[in-house]
Amino acid sequence: MDKVLARGSGSAAARSRPRTAVVAMVAGAAVVAATIAVATSASAGTTLGASAAEQGRYFGTAVAVNKLSDSTYVGILNREFNMVTAENEMKWDATEPSRNQFNYTNGDRLVAHAQANGMRVRGHALLWHQQQPGWTGSLSGSALREAMLNHVTQVATHYRGKIYSWDVVNEAFDDGNNGARRNSNLQQTGGDWIEAAFRAARAADPGAKLCYNDYNTDNWSWAKTQGVYNMVRDFKSRGVPIDCVGFQSHFNSGSPYPSNYRTTLQNFAALGVDVQITELDIEGSGSSQATSYGNVTRDCLAVARCNGITVWGIRDTDSWRASGTPLLFDGSGNKKQAYTAVLNALNEGGTPPPTTAPPTSTPPTSAPPTSTPPTSEPPTTPP
Ligand code: G3I
């Protein structure tokens, strides 16, 4: 925020004012900036969340709500992170265990914890081919389509105003070399199911950023990456309400951090969407793991529209891939080398985010006014 103020003092308007006024303004701005810096970041440079905030980004983690009673876990969570994602608690099987009967107990617990501790929430995930409740298995075609859109509407409405960004659709692309959609029960309801879901989510919560989220879309040269890119480009050209793309970024020896990762983030951002690193974990240890974590962090900071980074768990023992020790804290809650690499990269800084928030509403489809501009000359007297 202090950087925005500093840039503003160099504007054309400021330059045209008398020198004494400029000096006073700059001094005033410096006081305001210093006040804001102190007020917002007592821990600037020393925790992941505060250091990310200094760069206009967030730093988040997946949270398993049943671990909120673990004092070591909660201590790290509250100290280091300013964004949370429910690891499982907002998925379809958790929120709608019986058709049209919703259970928000655990999701609400996470939202309450976030709100009480100044964190924001990424919603994960409205529609996915996995972790569906059993009752969807007996549905197909228009019946499944109706149930699916009702789910999106109900859950996004329940959490309206409380979610920073929703993973509206998760993992809808095939893992092969065809760049095609995954053949899921959702896909079988019609090729337009993804855009229908985004429209339903926008109607239910106009304030949330709406993301498409996937894995193995990090390497720019991979067919799956290209498939998702083509879908997002098509959505943007047709006014489908998509705001962001989530890159899960689960890295291991079979799917390592790719050297063109920054290119991927930049190319998606150039389509006019934000990009977010949504489920980061990197298997390994020591300096090689730390180097990859530092690279991912610098890549996000280099892309103005990269909003932030979320790691998929806190301690290695909390991970879905615990044996790969892929996270920033060891099983005892100690900071790893990878933690220091991320913190240092955050503190090095990067490209500031855009100063104006991009519009979240769909642009108007009506033609612009066609009236001719006035023909008289503008007044020539100085203001
Ligand atoms: O809650 C039940 C519990 O009652 C039961 O006793 C136990 C027995 O296995 O299972 C528990 O559910 C497990 C659940 O995690 C909560 O721990 C499920 O079996 C297990 O399948 C589930 O795994 C989750 C996985 O998604 C499901 O596919 C992982 O925790 C979660 O980290 C993982 O997250 C996904 C993202 O949503 C999407 N991207 C990939 C990522 C990693 O797979």
Tab-separated table of C-alpha atoms and ligand atoms in Angstrom:
chain	number	residue	atom	x	y	z
A	1	MET	CA	0.000	0.000	0.000
A	2	ASP	CA	2.870	2.364	0.753
A	3	LYS	CA	4.168	1.700	-2.773
A	4	VAL	CA	0.875	2.869	-4.276
A	5	LEU	CA	1.119	6.115	-2.338
A	6	ALA	CA	4.718	6.611	-3.445
A	7	ARG	CA	3.779	6.113	-7.090
A	8	GLY	CA	0.862	8.541	-6.759
A	9	SER	CA	3.117	11.362	-5.561
A	10	GLY	CA	4.885	11.298	-8.914
A	11	SER	CA	1.724	11.800	-10.973
A	12	ALA	CA	1.281	14.576	-13.551
A	13	ALA	CA	-1.161	16.329	-11.229
A	14	ALA	CA	1.362	16.412	-8.413
A	15	ARG	CA	4.128	17.690	-10.697
A	16	SER	CA	1.999	20.669	-11.815
A	17	ARG	CA	1.456	21.936	-8.244
A	18	PRO	CA	3.690	24.571	-6.545
A	19	ARG	CA	6.855	23.154	-4.973
A	20	THR	CA	5.912	23.882	-1.346
A	21	ALA	CA	2.636	22.004	-1.790
A	22	VAL	CA	4.482	19.059	-3.304
A	23	VAL	CA	6.915	18.974	-0.364
A	24	ALA	CA	4.023	19.042	2.096
A	25	MET	CA	2.162	16.318	0.190
A	26	VAL	CA	5.193	14.061	-0.010
A	27	ALA	CA	5.881	14.512	3.680
A	28	GLY	CA	2.247	13.799	4.465
A	29	ALA	CA	2.222	10.766	2.219
A	30	ALA	CA	5.370	9.481	3.890
A	31	VAL	CA	3.748	9.779	7.310
A	32	VAL	CA	0.624	7.990	6.058
A	33	ALA	CA	2.709	5.324	4.359
A	34	ALA	CA	4.796	4.773	7.463
A	35	THR	CA	1.678	4.586	9.600
A	36	ILE	CA	0.095	2.050	7.270
A	37	ALA	CA	3.290	0.015	7.108
A	38	VAL	CA	3.459	-0.142	10.904
A	39	ALA	CA	-0.260	-0.782	11.266
A	40	THR	CA	-0.481	-3.587	8.733
A	41	SER	CA	2.772	-5.410	9.139
A	42	ALA	CA	4.207	-5.576	12.610
A	43	SER	CA	5.649	-8.911	11.437
A	44	ALA	CA	6.634	-7.736	7.940
A	45	GLY	CA	9.553	-9.734	6.633
A	46	THR	CA	9.279	-12.383	9.327
A	47	THR	CA	6.204	-14.435	8.440
A	48	LEU	CA	4.917	-15.792	5.139
A	49	GLY	CA	1.599	-13.940	5.295
A	50	ALA	CA	3.035	-10.566	6.292
A	51	SER	CA	5.826	-10.754	3.731
A	52	ALA	CA	3.391	-11.734	0.976
A	53	ALA	CA	1.095	-8.866	2.000
A	54	GLU	CA	4.000	-6.450	1.584
A	55	GLN	CA	4.016	-7.543	-2.054
A	56	GLY	CA	0.224	-7.234	-2.428
A	57	ARG	CA	-0.154	-11.019	-2.295
A	58	TYR	CA	-1.466	-13.601	0.152
A	59	PHE	CA	0.152	-16.736	1.529
A	60	GLY	CA	-2.252	-19.535	2.342
A	61	THR	CA	-2.524	-23.137	3.385
A	62	ALA	CA	-4.995	-25.978	3.149
A	63	VAL	CA	-6.554	-26.645	6.548
A	64	ALA	CA	-8.083	-29.847	7.880
A	65	VAL	CA	-10.725	-28.623	10.290
A	66	ASN	CA	-10.281	-31.575	12.655
A	67	LYS	CA	-6.732	-30.314	13.324
A	68	LEU	CA	-7.921	-26.966	14.701
A	69	SER	CA	-7.680	-28.552	18.166
A	70	ASP	CA	-3.930	-29.212	17.666
A	71	SER	CA	-2.158	-26.298	19.345
A	72	THR	CA	1.087	-26.656	17.367
A	73	TYR	CA	-0.871	-26.719	14.115
A	74	VAL	CA	-3.025	-23.720	15.024
A	75	GLY	CA	-0.042	-21.794	16.335
A	76	ILE	CA	1.709	-22.043	12.968
A	77	LEU	CA	-1.509	-21.418	11.058
A	78	ASN	CA	-2.305	-18.210	12.908
A	79	ARG	CA	1.266	-16.936	12.853
A	80	GLU	CA	2.174	-17.587	9.221
A	81	PHE	CA	-0.881	-17.616	6.957
A	82	ASN	CA	-3.475	-15.077	5.818
A	83	MET	CA	-5.493	-17.301	3.450
A	84	VAL	CA	-7.030	-20.721	4.075
A	85	THR	CA	-8.546	-23.444	1.914
A	86	ALA	CA	-10.685	-26.241	3.313
A	87	GLU	CA	-8.781	-29.415	2.436
A	88	ASN	CA	-12.002	-31.467	2.215
A	89	GLU	CA	-14.791	-29.711	4.134
A	90	MET	CA	-16.356	-27.688	1.301
A	91	LYS	CA	-16.382	-30.515	-1.262
A	92	TRP	CA	-19.617	-31.953	-2.610
A	93	ASP	CA	-19.601	-35.109	-0.448
A	94	ALA	CA	-19.103	-33.006	2.687
A	95	THR	CA	-21.602	-30.241	1.954
A	96	GLU	CA	-24.479	-32.195	0.355
A	97	PRO	CA	-24.304	-35.746	1.746
A	98	SER	CA	-27.963	-36.352	0.821
A	99	ARG	CA	-29.618	-34.724	-2.146
A	100	ASN	CA	-30.719	-31.183	-1.319
A	101	GLN	CA	-29.746	-31.603	2.339
A	102	PHE	CA	-26.757	-29.444	3.086
A	103	ASN	CA	-24.232	-29.674	5.893
A	104	TYR	CA	-21.993	-26.666	6.358
A	105	THR	CA	-20.813	-27.445	9.889
A	106	ASN	CA	-17.125	-27.986	9.171
A	107	GLY	CA	-16.878	-25.461	6.373
A	108	ASP	CA	-18.436	-22.872	8.648
A	109	ARG	CA	-15.919	-23.714	11.387
A	110	LEU	CA	-13.094	-22.900	9.021
A	111	VAL	CA	-14.699	-19.645	7.881
A	112	ALA	CA	-15.232	-18.632	11.516
A	113	HIS	CA	-11.600	-19.398	12.351
A	114	ALA	CA	-10.440	-17.391	9.346
A	115	GLN	CA	-12.624	-14.408	10.176
A	116	ALA	CA	-11.556	-14.416	13.823
A	117	ASN	CA	-7.901	-14.362	12.778
A	118	GLY	CA	-7.892	-11.936	9.866
A	119	MET	CA	-7.544	-14.576	7.147
A	120	ARG	CA	-9.407	-14.860	3.866
A	121	VAL	CA	-10.861	-18.051	2.434
A	122	ARG	CA	-10.449	-19.843	-0.888
A	123	GLY	CA	-13.487	-22.018	-1.541
A	124	HIS	CA	-12.612	-25.538	-2.751
A	125	ALA	CA	-14.306	-26.977	-4.748
A	126	LEU	CA	-17.853	-26.673	-6.070
A	127	LEU	CA	-17.653	-29.359	-8.778
A	128	TRP	CA	-15.184	-32.216	-9.152
A	129	HIS	CA	-15.438	-35.739	-10.532
A	130	GLN	CA	-14.031	-37.037	-7.230
A	131	GLN	CA	-15.440	-36.801	-3.705
A	132	GLN	CA	-18.996	-36.676	-4.948
A	133	PRO	CA	-21.671	-37.940	-2.567
A	134	GLY	CA	-22.914	-41.465	-3.266
A	135	TRP	CA	-26.330	-40.304	-4.462
A	136	THR	CA	-24.920	-38.679	-7.599
A	137	GLY	CA	-23.992	-42.169	-8.808
A	138	SER	CA	-27.584	-42.919	-9.702
A	139	LEU	CA	-28.018	-39.725	-11.713
A	140	SER	CA	-27.035	-38.813	-15.240
A	141	GLY	CA	-28.042	-36.494	-18.057
A	142	SER	CA	-30.433	-33.667	-17.245
A	143	ALA	CA	-31.118	-34.958	-13.711
A	144	LEU	CA	-27.417	-34.818	-12.827
A	145	ARG	CA	-27.112	-31.479	-14.576
A	146	GLU	CA	-29.917	-30.038	-12.452
A	147	ALA	CA	-28.476	-31.481	-9.236
A	148	MET	CA	-25.007	-30.196	-10.116
A	149	LEU	CA	-26.143	-26.628	-10.792
A	150	ASN	CA	-28.341	-26.646	-7.709
A	151	HIS	CA	-25.281	-27.654	-5.691
A	152	VAL	CA	-23.272	-24.756	-7.086
A	153	THR	CA	-26.071	-22.289	-6.403
A	154	GLN	CA	-26.801	-23.482	-2.870
A	155	VAL	CA	-23.213	-23.683	-1.641
A	156	ALA	CA	-22.060	-20.433	-3.264
A	157	THR	CA	-25.144	-18.705	-1.854
A	158	HIS	CA	-24.480	-20.037	1.653
A	159	TYR	CA	-20.948	-18.657	1.579
A	160	ARG	CA	-21.783	-15.464	-0.331
A	161	GLY	CA	-19.586	-12.576	0.765
A	162	LYS	CA	-17.195	-14.830	2.706
A	163	ILE	CA	-15.123	-16.332	-0.085
A	164	TYR	CA	-12.185	-14.600	-1.781
A	165	SER	CA	-12.139	-17.021	-4.693
A	166	TRP	CA	-13.957	-20.241	-5.531
A	167	ASP	CA	-12.568	-23.228	-7.364
A	168	VAL	CA	-15.793	-23.561	-9.327
A	169	VAL	CA	-14.605	-26.526	-11.356
A	170	ASN	CA	-11.695	-28.772	-10.396
A	171	GLU	CA	-9.645	-31.111	-12.597
A	172	ALA	CA	-11.919	-31.338	-15.643
A	173	PHE	CA	-9.152	-32.055	-18.159
A	174	ASP	CA	-7.724	-35.376	-19.260
A	175	ASP	CA	-4.199	-36.444	-18.272
A	176	GLY	CA	-3.303	-37.778	-21.715
A	177	ASN	CA	-1.678	-35.980	-24.588
A	178	ASN	CA	-4.899	-34.873	-26.236
A	179	GLY	CA	-5.633	-31.602	-24.399
A	180	ALA	CA	-9.230	-32.788	-24.112
A	181	ARG	CA	-11.790	-32.808	-21.341
A	182	ARG	CA	-11.832	-35.663	-18.871
A	183	ASN	CA	-14.651	-38.116	-19.552
A	184	SER	CA	-16.499	-37.760	-16.239
A	185	ASN	CA	-20.154	-38.043	-15.287
A	186	LEU	CA	-20.229	-34.247	-15.253
A	187	GLN	CA	-18.799	-33.997	-18.770
A	188	GLN	CA	-21.475	-36.404	-19.944
A	189	THR	CA	-24.186	-33.918	-18.984
A	190	GLY	CA	-23.076	-31.763	-21.925
A	191	GLY	CA	-19.910	-30.042	-23.135
A	192	ASP	CA	-21.106	-26.693	-21.779
A	193	TRP	CA	-21.289	-27.908	-18.155
A	194	ILE	CA	-18.267	-25.891	-17.055
A	195	GLU	CA	-19.557	-22.564	-18.320
A	196	ALA	CA	-23.002	-23.323	-16.884
A	197	ALA	CA	-21.332	-23.855	-13.501
A	198	PHE	CA	-19.444	-20.557	-13.723
A	199	ARG	CA	-22.642	-18.687	-14.591
A	200	ALA	CA	-24.486	-20.248	-11.656
A	201	ALA	CA	-21.635	-19.381	-9.298
A	202	ARG	CA	-21.496	-15.778	-10.503
A	203	ALA	CA	-25.236	-15.367	-9.958
A	204	ALA	CA	-24.979	-16.820	-6.440
A	205	ASP	CA	-21.912	-14.852	-5.274
A	206	PRO	CA	-21.032	-11.930	-7.534
A	207	GLY	CA	-18.206	-10.845	-5.205
A	208	ALA	CA	-16.086	-13.992	-5.335
A	209	LYS	CA	-13.396	-14.512	-7.946
A	210	LEU	CA	-14.311	-17.592	-9.932
A	211	CYS	CA	-11.436	-19.970	-10.762
A	212	TYR	CA	-10.825	-23.059	-12.844
A	213	ASN	CA	-8.355	-25.266	-10.910
A	214	ASP	CA	-6.189	-28.171	-12.129
A	215	TYR	CA	-2.903	-30.083	-11.776
A	216	ASN	CA	-0.222	-30.855	-14.377
A	217	THR	CA	-0.992	-27.557	-16.057
A	218	ASP	CA	2.274	-25.977	-14.909
A	219	ASN	CA	4.463	-26.895	-17.887
A	220	TRP	CA	3.630	-24.620	-20.798
A	221	SER	CA	4.467	-27.278	-23.393
A	222	TRP	CA	2.128	-29.946	-22.011
A	223	ALA	CA	-1.068	-30.724	-23.912
A	224	LYS	CA	-3.177	-30.458	-20.756
A	225	THR	CA	-1.899	-26.926	-20.163
A	226	GLN	CA	-2.788	-26.004	-23.726
A	227	GLY	CA	-6.234	-27.541	-23.387
A	228	VAL	CA	-7.034	-25.455	-20.311
A	229	TYR	CA	-5.528	-22.355	-21.925
A	230	ASN	CA	-7.757	-22.774	-24.978
A	231	MET	CA	-10.826	-23.158	-22.782
A	232	VAL	CA	-10.029	-19.995	-20.810
A	233	ARG	CA	-9.348	-18.040	-24.010
A	234	ASP	CA	-12.675	-19.223	-25.410
A	235	PHE	CA	-14.500	-18.325	-22.167
A	236	LYS	CA	-13.007	-14.836	-22.130
A	237	SER	CA	-13.918	-14.255	-25.781
A	238	ARG	CA	-17.537	-15.273	-25.140
A	239	GLY	CA	-18.034	-13.466	-21.828
A	240	VAL	CA	-18.245	-16.584	-19.640
A	241	PRO	CA	-17.620	-15.237	-16.105
A	242	ILE	CA	-14.189	-16.657	-15.262
A	243	ASP	CA	-11.788	-14.544	-13.178
A	244	CYS	CA	-8.869	-16.794	-12.358
A	245	VAL	CA	-7.003	-20.006	-13.008
A	246	GLY	CA	-5.630	-22.107	-10.158
A	247	PHE	CA	-2.401	-24.025	-10.645
A	248	GLN	CA	-2.332	-26.787	-8.055
A	249	SER	CA	1.424	-27.314	-8.491
A	250	HIS	CA	1.928	-30.701	-6.847
A	251	PHE	CA	5.552	-31.307	-7.779
A	252	ASN	CA	7.558	-34.513	-7.473
A	253	SER	CA	10.131	-36.429	-9.501
A	254	GLY	CA	7.498	-37.521	-12.027
A	255	SER	CA	6.097	-34.013	-12.384
A	256	PRO	CA	8.903	-31.650	-11.364
A	257	TYR	CA	8.857	-27.855	-11.165
A	258	PRO	CA	9.189	-26.836	-14.830
A	259	SER	CA	11.605	-24.101	-15.906
A	260	ASN	CA	8.833	-22.542	-18.021
A	261	TYR	CA	6.454	-22.189	-15.056
A	262	ARG	CA	6.696	-18.383	-15.108
A	263	THR	CA	5.890	-18.420	-18.838
A	264	THR	CA	2.764	-20.452	-18.109
A	265	LEU	CA	1.595	-18.030	-15.432
A	266	GLN	CA	2.326	-15.039	-17.692
A	267	ASN	CA	0.521	-16.506	-20.686
A	268	PHE	CA	-2.635	-17.272	-18.725
A	269	ALA	CA	-2.559	-13.833	-17.086
A	270	ALA	CA	-2.308	-12.272	-20.550
A	271	LEU	CA	-5.737	-13.727	-21.302
A	272	GLY	CA	-7.169	-11.323	-18.722
A	273	VAL	CA	-7.504	-13.647	-15.727
A	274	ASP	CA	-5.750	-13.725	-12.375
A	275	VAL	CA	-3.552	-16.694	-11.611
A	276	GLN	CA	-3.214	-18.371	-8.217
A	277	ILE	CA	-0.954	-21.162	-6.988
A	278	THR	CA	-3.507	-23.211	-5.137
A	279	GLU	CA	-2.121	-26.494	-3.735
A	280	LEU	CA	1.659	-26.168	-3.734
A	281	ASP	CA	3.749	-29.017	-2.412
A	282	ILE	CA	7.176	-30.147	-3.612
A	283	GLU	CA	8.453	-33.579	-2.662
A	284	GLY	CA	12.094	-33.787	-1.575
A	285	SER	CA	14.306	-32.275	1.081
A	286	GLY	CA	17.142	-29.906	1.793
A	287	SER	CA	18.534	-27.423	-0.674
A	288	SER	CA	17.020	-28.887	-3.851
A	289	GLN	CA	13.524	-28.688	-2.388
A	290	ALA	CA	14.261	-25.198	-1.084
A	291	THR	CA	15.486	-24.055	-4.496
A	292	SER	CA	12.253	-25.170	-6.178
A	293	TYR	CA	10.125	-23.479	-3.516
A	294	GLY	CA	12.104	-20.260	-3.984
A	295	ASN	CA	11.678	-20.468	-7.758
A	296	VAL	CA	7.912	-20.925	-7.513
A	297	THR	CA	7.678	-17.943	-5.177
A	298	ARG	CA	9.752	-15.698	-7.449
A	299	ASP	CA	7.690	-16.780	-10.466
A	300	CYS	CA	4.468	-15.730	-8.768
A	301	LEU	CA	5.969	-12.417	-7.691
A	302	ALA	CA	7.158	-11.756	-11.254
A	303	VAL	CA	3.599	-11.929	-12.608
A	304	ALA	CA	1.470	-8.927	-11.641
A	305	ARG	CA	-1.752	-10.938	-11.762
A	306	CYS	CA	-0.461	-13.776	-9.560
A	307	ASN	CA	-2.563	-13.117	-6.468
A	308	GLY	CA	-0.805	-15.474	-4.080
A	309	ILE	CA	0.378	-18.924	-3.100
A	310	THR	CA	-1.357	-21.636	-1.076
A	311	VAL	CA	0.548	-24.678	0.192
A	312	TRP	CA	-1.361	-27.947	0.574
A	313	GLY	CA	-0.889	-28.378	4.304
A	314	ILE	CA	1.298	-27.073	7.126
A	315	ARG	CA	3.642	-29.794	8.434
A	316	ASP	CA	5.004	-32.673	6.372
A	317	THR	CA	2.931	-35.004	8.504
A	318	ASP	CA	-0.243	-33.130	7.531
A	319	SER	CA	0.333	-33.763	3.824
A	320	TRP	CA	-1.650	-36.124	1.590
A	321	ARG	CA	1.841	-37.160	0.443
A	322	ALA	CA	3.459	-37.247	3.898
A	323	SER	CA	6.179	-39.716	2.897
A	324	GLY	CA	7.448	-37.204	0.332
A	325	THR	CA	8.011	-34.538	3.035
A	326	PRO	CA	6.702	-31.893	0.611
A	327	LEU	CA	5.798	-28.964	2.909
A	328	LEU	CA	7.456	-26.013	4.676
A	329	PHE	CA	7.422	-27.310	8.277
A	330	ASP	CA	8.657	-30.661	9.574
A	331	GLY	CA	6.489	-33.005	11.602
A	332	SER	CA	7.397	-31.173	14.810
A	333	GLY	CA	6.448	-27.805	13.363
A	334	ASN	CA	10.007	-26.567	12.797
A	335	LYS	CA	10.733	-24.339	9.800
A	336	LYS	CA	12.527	-26.184	7.007
A	337	GLN	CA	15.095	-24.852	4.541
A	338	ALA	CA	12.205	-24.573	2.079
A	339	TYR	CA	10.452	-22.169	4.455
A	340	THR	CA	13.457	-19.862	4.544
A	341	ALA	CA	13.745	-19.970	0.752
A	342	VAL	CA	10.112	-18.883	0.378
A	343	LEU	CA	10.397	-16.147	2.998
A	344	ASN	CA	13.580	-14.769	1.447
A	345	ALA	CA	12.031	-14.786	-2.018
A	346	LEU	CA	8.969	-12.930	-0.705
A	347	ASN	CA	11.202	-10.348	0.933
A	348	GLU	CA	13.173	-9.822	-2.291
A	349	GLY	CA	9.979	-8.360	-3.781
A	350	GLY	CA	8.628	-8.478	-7.296
A	351	THR	CA	6.159	-6.944	-9.694
A	352	PRO	CA	3.363	-5.120	-7.863
A	353	PRO	CA	-0.186	-6.243	-8.597
A	354	PRO	CA	-2.321	-4.065	-10.911
A	355	THR	CA	-3.435	-0.933	-9.058
A	356	THR	CA	-7.051	-1.122	-10.206
A	357	ALA	CA	-9.075	-4.217	-9.508
A	358	PRO	CA	-10.167	-5.877	-12.750
A	359	PRO	CA	-13.934	-5.889	-13.305
A	360	THR	CA	-15.607	-8.991	-12.000
A	361	SER	CA	-18.805	-8.504	-13.947
A	362	THR	CA	-19.276	-9.603	-17.507
A	363	PRO	CA	-18.831	-6.709	-19.933
A	364	PRO	CA	-22.044	-5.337	-21.440
A	365	THR	CA	-23.104	-7.005	-24.645
A	366	SER	CA	-24.987	-3.989	-26.005
A	367	ALA	CA	-23.226	-1.780	-28.552
A	368	PRO	CA	-21.562	1.416	-27.266
A	369	PRO	CA	-23.411	4.725	-27.877
A	370	THR	CA	-23.122	5.931	-31.451
A	371	SER	CA	-23.778	9.666	-30.903
A	372	THR	CA	-21.173	11.930	-32.502
A	373	PRO	CA	-18.801	13.851	-30.222
A	374	PRO	CA	-19.310	17.649	-29.822
A	375	THR	CA	-17.785	19.663	-32.651
A	376	SER	CA	-17.044	22.812	-30.630
A	377	GLU	CA	-13.462	23.334	-29.449
A	378	PRO	CA	-12.735	22.823	-25.741
A	379	PRO	CA	-12.230	26.064	-23.749
A	380	THR	CA	-8.712	27.459	-24.096
A	381	THR	CA	-8.591	29.566	-20.909
A	382	PRO	CA	-6.231	28.060	-18.282
A	383	PRO	CA	-7.953	26.475	-15.244
B	1	G3I	O1	-13.223	-38.601	6.630
B	1	G3I	C1	-12.946	-39.979	6.366
B	1	G3I	C2	-12.877	-40.737	7.629
B	1	G3I	O2	-14.136	-40.703	8.259
B	1	G3I	C3	-12.445	-42.159	7.329
B	1	G3I	O3	-12.273	-42.855	8.535
B	1	G3I	C4	-11.142	-42.179	6.555
B	1	G3I	C5	-10.719	-43.571	6.168
B	1	G3I	O4	-9.896	-43.558	5.041
B	1	G3I	O5	-11.318	-41.428	5.391
B	1	G3I	C6	-11.640	-40.083	5.639
B	1	G3I	O6	-11.766	-39.398	4.427
B	1	G3I	C7	-10.566	-39.138	3.732
B	1	G3I	C8	-10.437	-37.630	3.556
B	1	G3I	O7	-9.328	-37.329	2.756
B	1	G3I	C9	-10.273	-36.898	4.889
B	1	G3I	O8	-9.106	-37.296	5.498
B	1	G3I	C10	-10.624	-39.809	2.384
B	1	G3I	O9	-10.589	-41.220	2.560
B	1	G3I	C11	-9.478	-39.367	1.534
B	1	G3I	O10	-9.686	-39.871	0.210
B	1	G3I	C12	-9.423	-37.858	1.465
B	1	G3I	O11	-8.302	-37.504	0.701
B	1	G3I	C13	-8.312	-36.185	0.217
B	1	G3I	C14	-8.245	-36.191	-1.301
B	1	G3I	O12	-8.178	-34.858	-1.784
B	1	G3I	C15	-9.455	-36.867	-1.901
B	1	G3I	O13	-9.257	-37.104	-3.217
B	1	G3I	C16	-7.094	-35.460	0.773
B	1	G3I	O14	-7.247	-35.305	2.191
B	1	G3I	C17	-6.954	-34.075	0.130
B	1	G3I	O15	-5.721	-33.528	0.479
B	1	G3I	C18	-6.999	-34.231	-1.387
B	1	G3I	O16	-6.939	-32.938	-1.942
B	1	G3I	C19	-6.883	-32.888	-3.368
B	1	G3I	C20	-7.601	-31.631	-3.797
B	1	G3I	O17	-8.892	-31.600	-3.263
B	1	G3I	C21	-7.639	-31.516	-5.323
B	1	G3I	N1	-6.316	-31.642	-5.881
B	1	G3I	C22	-5.559	-32.779	-5.460
B	1	G3I	C23	-5.465	-32.848	-3.947
B	1	G3I	C24	-4.583	-33.973	-3.494
B	1	G3I	O18	-5.145	-35.216	-3.839
